[in-house]
PDB file of C-alpha atoms in Angstrom:
ATOM      1  CA  MET A   6       0.039   0.019   0.019  1.00 56.00           C
ATOM      2  CA  GLN A   7       1.187   3.505  -0.767  1.00 55.00           C
ATOM      3  CA  ILE A   8       0.725   6.379   1.586  1.00 55.00           C
ATOM      4  CA  ARG A   9       1.222  10.023   0.499  1.00 54.00           C
ATOM      5  CA  ILE A  10       1.627  12.696   3.201  1.00 54.00           C
ATOM      6  CA  SER A  11       1.266  16.336   2.223  1.00 53.00           C
ATOM      7  CA  LEU A  12       3.315  18.684   4.304  1.00 51.00           C
ATOM      8  CA  SER A  13       2.986  21.522   2.028  1.00 55.00           C
ATOM      9  CA  ALA A  14       0.406  24.257   1.320  1.00 63.00           C
ATOM     10  CA  PRO A  15      -2.761  23.360  -0.584  1.00 70.00           C
ATOM     11  CA  LYS A  16      -2.148  22.809  -4.364  1.00 92.00           C
ATOM     12  CA  ILE A  17      -4.222  23.504  -7.376  1.00 94.00           C
ATOM     13  CA  TYR A  18      -6.637  20.883  -8.458  1.00 96.00           C
ATOM     14  CA  TYR A  19      -9.482  20.772 -10.942  1.00 95.00           C
ATOM     15  CA  ARG A  20     -12.847  19.149 -11.398  1.00 93.00           C
ATOM     16  CA  GLY A  21     -15.129  19.007 -14.361  1.00 92.00           C
ATOM     17  CA  LEU A  22     -18.914  18.652 -13.503  1.00 90.00           C
ATOM     18  CA  ALA A  23     -22.230  18.392 -15.400  1.00 87.00           C
ATOM     19  CA  GLU A  24     -23.958  20.592 -12.847  1.00 86.00           C
ATOM     20  CA  ASP A  25     -22.938  23.814 -10.966  1.00 87.00           C
ATOM     21  CA  TRP A  26     -20.519  23.436  -8.035  1.00 87.00           C
ATOM     22  CA  SER A  27     -21.734  24.398  -4.551  1.00 84.00           C
ATOM     23  CA  ASP A  28     -20.173  24.087  -1.149  1.00 82.00           C
ATOM     24  CA  GLU A  29     -23.791  22.923   0.025  1.00 83.00           C
ATOM     25  CA  HIS A  30     -23.642  20.166  -2.406  1.00 79.00           C
ATOM     26  CA  ALA A  31     -20.165  19.156  -1.407  1.00 82.00           C
ATOM     27  CA  LYS A  32     -21.178  19.017   2.358  1.00 84.00           C
ATOM     28  CA  LYS A  33     -23.587  16.290   1.477  1.00 84.00           C
ATOM     29  CA  GLN A  34     -21.147  14.097  -0.351  1.00 85.00           C
ATOM     30  CA  HIS A  35     -18.817  11.591   1.493  1.00 85.00           C
ATOM     31  CA  MET A  36     -15.834  12.828  -0.611  1.00 91.00           C
ATOM     32  CA  THR A  37     -14.949  15.455  -3.162  1.00 92.00           C
ATOM     33  CA  TRP A  38     -13.052  14.230  -6.161  1.00 93.00           C
ATOM     34  CA  VAL A  39     -10.268  16.346  -7.710  1.00 95.00           C
ATOM     35  CA  THR A  40      -7.318  16.041  -9.950  1.00 95.00           C
ATOM     36  CA  PRO A  41      -4.171  17.973 -10.657  1.00 96.00           C
ATOM     37  CA  ASP A  42      -4.578  17.341 -14.360  1.00 96.00           C
ATOM     38  CA  ARG A  43      -6.651  20.157 -15.891  1.00 94.00           C
ATOM     39  CA  ALA A  44      -7.019  18.454 -19.325  1.00 94.00           C
ATOM     40  CA  TYR A  45      -8.499  15.353 -17.718  1.00 94.00           C
ATOM     41  CA  ALA A  46     -10.986  17.316 -15.603  1.00 95.00           C
ATOM     42  CA  GLU A  47     -12.119  19.211 -18.814  1.00 94.00           C
ATOM     43  CA  LEU A  48     -13.337  15.853 -20.022  1.00 92.00           C
ATOM     44  CA  TYR A  49     -16.023  15.852 -17.442  1.00 91.00           C
ATOM     45  CA  ALA A  50     -16.856  19.552 -17.708  1.00 91.00           C
ATOM     46  CA  GLU A  51     -20.156  20.325 -19.443  1.00 86.00           C
ATOM     47  CA  ASP A  52     -21.179  23.778 -20.544  1.00 85.00           C
ATOM     48  CA  GLY A  53     -17.790  25.164 -19.248  1.00 80.00           C
ATOM     49  CA  ARG A  54     -18.167  23.760 -15.725  1.00 90.00           C
ATOM     50  CA  LEU A  55     -14.550  23.370 -15.083  1.00 94.00           C
ATOM     51  CA  TYR A  56     -13.661  24.391 -11.446  1.00 93.00           C
ATOM     52  CA  LYS A  57     -10.349  25.254 -10.071  1.00 94.00           C
ATOM     53  CA  PHE A  58      -9.594  24.546  -6.397  1.00 93.00           C
ATOM     54  CA  HIS A  59      -6.979  24.920  -3.636  1.00 93.00           C
ATOM     55  CA  ALA A  60      -7.069  21.410  -2.146  1.00 93.00           C
ATOM     56  CA  ASP A  61      -5.134  19.665   0.352  1.00 93.00           C
ATOM     57  CA  VAL A  62      -5.326  15.869  -0.160  1.00 94.00           C
ATOM     58  CA  GLY A  63      -3.389  15.341   3.186  1.00 93.00           C
ATOM     59  CA  ARG A  64      -2.617  11.703   3.931  1.00 95.00           C
ATOM     60  CA  SER A  65      -4.016   9.724   1.034  1.00 95.00           C
ATOM     61  CA  ALA A  66      -4.810   5.980   0.866  1.00 95.00           C
ATOM     62  CA  SER A  67      -4.136   4.210  -2.259  1.00 94.00           C
ATOM     63  CA  LEU A  68      -5.679   0.670  -2.701  1.00 93.00           C
ATOM     64  CA  ARG A  69      -3.257   0.330  -5.645  1.00 92.00           C
ATOM     65  CA  PHE A  70      -5.570  -0.798  -8.209  1.00 93.00           C
ATOM     66  CA  ARG A  71      -4.449  -0.162 -11.838  1.00 91.00           C
ATOM     67  CA  SER A  72      -7.484   2.031 -12.323  1.00 91.00           C
ATOM     68  CA  LEU A  73     -10.542   3.131 -10.429  1.00 90.00           C
ATOM     69  CA  TRP A  74     -12.444   1.600 -13.393  1.00 90.00           C
ATOM     70  CA  THR A  75     -11.107  -1.904 -12.703  1.00 93.00           C
ATOM     71  CA  GLU A  76     -13.864  -4.365 -11.755  1.00 96.00           C
ATOM     72  CA  VAL A  77     -13.191  -6.215  -8.629  1.00 96.00           C
ATOM     73  CA  LYS A  78     -14.975  -8.333  -5.979  1.00 96.00           C
ATOM     74  CA  PHE A  79     -15.471  -6.666  -2.595  1.00 96.00           C
ATOM     75  CA  ASP A  80     -13.007  -9.270  -1.091  1.00 95.00           C
ATOM     76  CA  GLU A  81     -10.246  -7.399  -2.739  1.00 96.00           C
ATOM     77  CA  ILE A  82     -11.384  -3.894  -1.497  1.00 96.00           C
ATOM     78  CA  TYR A  83     -11.807  -5.608   1.936  1.00 96.00           C
ATOM     79  CA  ARG A  84      -8.283  -7.026   2.009  1.00 96.00           C
ATOM     80  CA  ARG A  85      -6.730  -3.702   0.893  1.00 97.00           C
ATOM     81  CA  VAL A  86      -8.675  -1.571   3.231  1.00 97.00           C
ATOM     82  CA  LYS A  87      -7.790  -3.813   6.153  1.00 98.00           C
ATOM     83  CA  GLN A  88      -4.150  -3.659   5.127  1.00 97.00           C
ATOM     84  CA  LEU A  89      -4.352   0.129   5.258  1.00 97.00           C
ATOM     85  CA  ILE A  90      -5.851   0.105   8.690  1.00 98.00           C
ATOM     86  CA  MET A  91      -2.977  -2.058   9.876  1.00 97.00           C
ATOM     87  CA  GLU A  92      -0.518   0.298   8.320  1.00 97.00           C
ATOM     88  CA  SER A  93      -2.248   3.210  10.182  1.00 97.00           C
ATOM     89  CA  PHE A  94      -1.910   1.251  13.415  1.00 97.00           C
ATOM     90  CA  GLN A  95       1.894   0.380  12.786  1.00 97.00           C
ATOM     91  CA  GLU A  96       2.537   4.076  11.991  1.00 96.00           C
ATOM     92  CA  LYS A  97       0.671   5.183  15.185  1.00 96.00           C
ATOM     93  CA  HIS A  98      -2.120   7.027  13.507  1.00 96.00           C
ATOM     94  CA  VAL A  99      -4.641   4.986  15.425  1.00 97.00           C
ATOM     95  CA  GLY A 100      -4.350   2.810  18.596  1.00 97.00           C
ATOM     96  CA  LYS A 101      -4.749  -0.891  18.782  1.00 97.00           C
ATOM     97  CA  ASP A 102      -8.412  -0.711  20.102  1.00 98.00           C
ATOM     98  CA  GLU A 103      -9.407   1.772  17.496  1.00 97.00           C
ATOM     99  CA  ALA A 104      -7.789  -0.392  14.707  1.00 97.00           C
ATOM    100  CA  LEU A 105      -9.644  -3.450  16.018  1.00 98.00           C
ATOM    101  CA  LYS A 106     -12.866  -1.437  15.990  1.00 98.00           C
ATOM    102  CA  LEU A 107     -12.235  -0.223  12.373  1.00 98.00           C
ATOM    103  CA  ILE A 108     -11.663  -3.839  11.295  1.00 98.00           C
ATOM    104  CA  GLU A 109     -14.888  -4.815  13.128  1.00 98.00           C
ATOM    105  CA  ARG A 110     -16.818  -2.293  11.043  1.00 98.00           C
ATOM    106  CA  LEU A 111     -15.122  -3.470   7.907  1.00 98.00           C
ATOM    107  CA  ASP A 112     -15.931  -7.122   8.782  1.00 97.00           C
ATOM    108  CA  LYS A 113     -19.674  -6.148   9.351  1.00 97.00           C
ATOM    109  CA  LEU A 114     -19.693  -4.413   5.894  1.00 96.00           C
ATOM    110  CA  HIS A 115     -18.143  -7.595   4.419  1.00 95.00           C
ATOM    111  CA  GLY A 116     -20.959  -9.639   5.830  1.00 95.00           C
ATOM    112  CA  VAL A 117     -23.771  -7.681   4.145  1.00 95.00           C
ATOM    113  CA  ILE A 118     -22.295  -7.524   0.769  1.00 94.00           C
ATOM    114  CA  PRO A 119     -23.340 -10.337  -1.735  1.00 90.00           C
ATOM    115  CA  ARG A 120     -20.354 -12.718  -2.404  1.00 86.00           C
ATOM    116  CA  GLY A 121     -19.218 -12.755  -6.050  1.00 89.00           C
ATOM    117  CA  THR A 122     -20.402  -9.411  -6.891  1.00 91.00           C
ATOM    118  CA  TYR A 123     -18.094  -7.387  -9.115  1.00 96.00           C
ATOM    119  CA  LYS A 124     -18.066  -3.583  -9.333  1.00 96.00           C
ATOM    120  CA  ARG A 125     -15.645  -0.937 -10.563  1.00 94.00           C
ATOM    121  CA  VAL A 126     -13.388   0.133  -7.780  1.00 94.00           C
ATOM    122  CA  TYR A 127     -14.918   3.622  -7.498  1.00 92.00           C
ATOM    123  CA  MET A 128     -18.319   2.112  -7.395  1.00 93.00           C
ATOM    124  CA  TRP A 129     -17.630   0.264  -4.136  1.00 94.00           C
ATOM    125  CA  TRP A 130     -16.976   3.501  -2.082  1.00 89.00           C
ATOM    126  CA  ASP A 131     -19.733   5.300  -4.012  1.00 90.00           C
ATOM    127  CA  GLU A 132     -22.336   2.855  -3.010  1.00 93.00           C
ATOM    128  CA  TYR A 133     -20.925   1.979   0.330  1.00 95.00           C
ATOM    129  CA  ALA A 134     -19.744   5.266   1.989  1.00 94.00           C
ATOM    130  CA  GLU A 135     -18.785   3.222   5.060  1.00 96.00           C
ATOM    131  CA  ILE A 136     -15.420   2.390   3.213  1.00 96.00           C
ATOM    132  CA  SER A 137     -14.485   6.062   3.137  1.00 94.00           C
ATOM    133  CA  ARG A 138     -15.684   6.645   6.699  1.00 96.00           C
ATOM    134  CA  ILE A 139     -13.509   3.728   7.806  1.00 97.00           C
ATOM    135  CA  LEU A 140     -10.362   5.093   6.060  1.00 97.00           C
ATOM    136  CA  LYS A 141     -10.994   8.606   7.411  1.00 96.00           C
ATOM    137  CA  ALA A 142     -11.225   7.194  11.000  1.00 97.00           C
ATOM    138  CA  ALA A 143      -8.025   5.363  10.330  1.00 98.00           C
ATOM    139  CA  GLY A 144      -6.266   8.794   9.760  1.00 97.00           C
ATOM    140  CA  TYR A 145      -6.534   9.155   5.937  1.00 97.00           C
ATOM    141  CA  ASP A 146      -7.483  12.344   4.428  1.00 96.00           C
ATOM    142  CA  SER A 147      -8.356  11.064   0.971  1.00 96.00           C
ATOM    143  CA  ILE A 148      -8.350   8.092  -1.355  1.00 95.00           C
ATOM    144  CA  GLN A 149      -6.022   8.141  -4.386  1.00 95.00           C
ATOM    145  CA  GLY A 150      -6.911   6.388  -7.553  1.00 93.00           C
ATOM    146  CA  ASN A 151      -5.762   6.312 -11.160  1.00 92.00           C
ATOM    147  CA  GLU A 152      -7.886   7.223 -14.154  1.00 91.00           C
ATOM    148  CA  GLY A 153      -7.392   8.148 -17.727  1.00 87.00           C
ATOM    149  CA  GLN A 154      -6.729   6.102 -20.915  1.00 88.00           C
ATOM    150  CA  ASN A 155      -3.301   4.983 -19.649  1.00 89.00           C
ATOM    151  CA  HIS A 156      -4.305   4.814 -16.047  1.00 89.00           C
ATOM    152  CA  ASP A 157      -1.727   7.589 -15.312  1.00 91.00           C
ATOM    153  CA  VAL A 158      -3.926  10.453 -14.149  1.00 94.00           C
ATOM    154  CA  PRO A 159      -4.075  10.772 -10.428  1.00 94.00           C
ATOM    155  CA  THR A 160      -7.335  11.553  -8.789  1.00 95.00           C
ATOM    156  CA  PHE A 161      -8.092  12.177  -5.222  1.00 95.00           C
ATOM    157  CA  GLY A 162     -11.374  11.672  -3.269  1.00 94.00           C
ATOM    158  CA  VAL A 163     -11.011  14.138  -0.294  1.00 95.00           C
ATOM    159  CA  PHE A 164     -13.105  13.144   2.679  1.00 94.00           C
ATOM    160  CA  ASP A 165     -13.491  16.510   4.300  1.00 93.00           C
ATOM    161  CA  HIS A 166     -15.140  19.079   2.027  1.00 90.00           C
ATOM    162  CA  THR A 167     -13.481  21.853   3.934  1.00 91.00           C
ATOM    163  CA  ARG A 168     -10.046  20.784   2.652  1.00 92.00           C
ATOM    164  CA  VAL A 169     -11.238  21.706  -0.960  1.00 92.00           C
ATOM    165  CA  LYS A 170     -11.800  25.396  -1.641  1.00 91.00           C
ATOM    166  CA  MET A 171     -13.024  26.730  -4.921  1.00 90.00           C
ATOM    167  CA  ILE A 172     -10.949  29.522  -6.603  1.00 90.00           C
ATOM    168  CA  LYS A 173     -13.156  32.057  -8.060  1.00 83.00           C
ATOM    169  CA  GLU A 174     -11.630  33.783 -11.045  1.00 73.00           C
TER     170      GLU A 174
END
């Protein structure tokens, strides 16, 4: 598993949307997706809705899939999230009891998801927000994934909307 820690000031990120951006809408989401790649964000922008942000992705969790579009069973998500929890414990971001409680929550989620179901990586946490809540409780600020035709465009799902501020130009 790869962990990125941001010790610098917020950087510039982009997001293209089909609807207008609002902080109120962002508050209702369990994460806000941004990318440092303006050209990639433009692919999602409709009617000029390309937004520029100061964002701090902080300590990001990478599940290390080739792409967020890769189809996987939940067992793979489960295994990798559990590993991230253990890494957080080893790095002293969470204590032993907290790590065990997070694994319990992950086990509970694992018990309700039908076996053998495949979904794209991003769909797992879109449909099961508990995954991002567990990672946030484990000390992560965002999830990092790869998108784009060659799977080389970094994207970040930032858990706390206050870490993403729109730049009005």
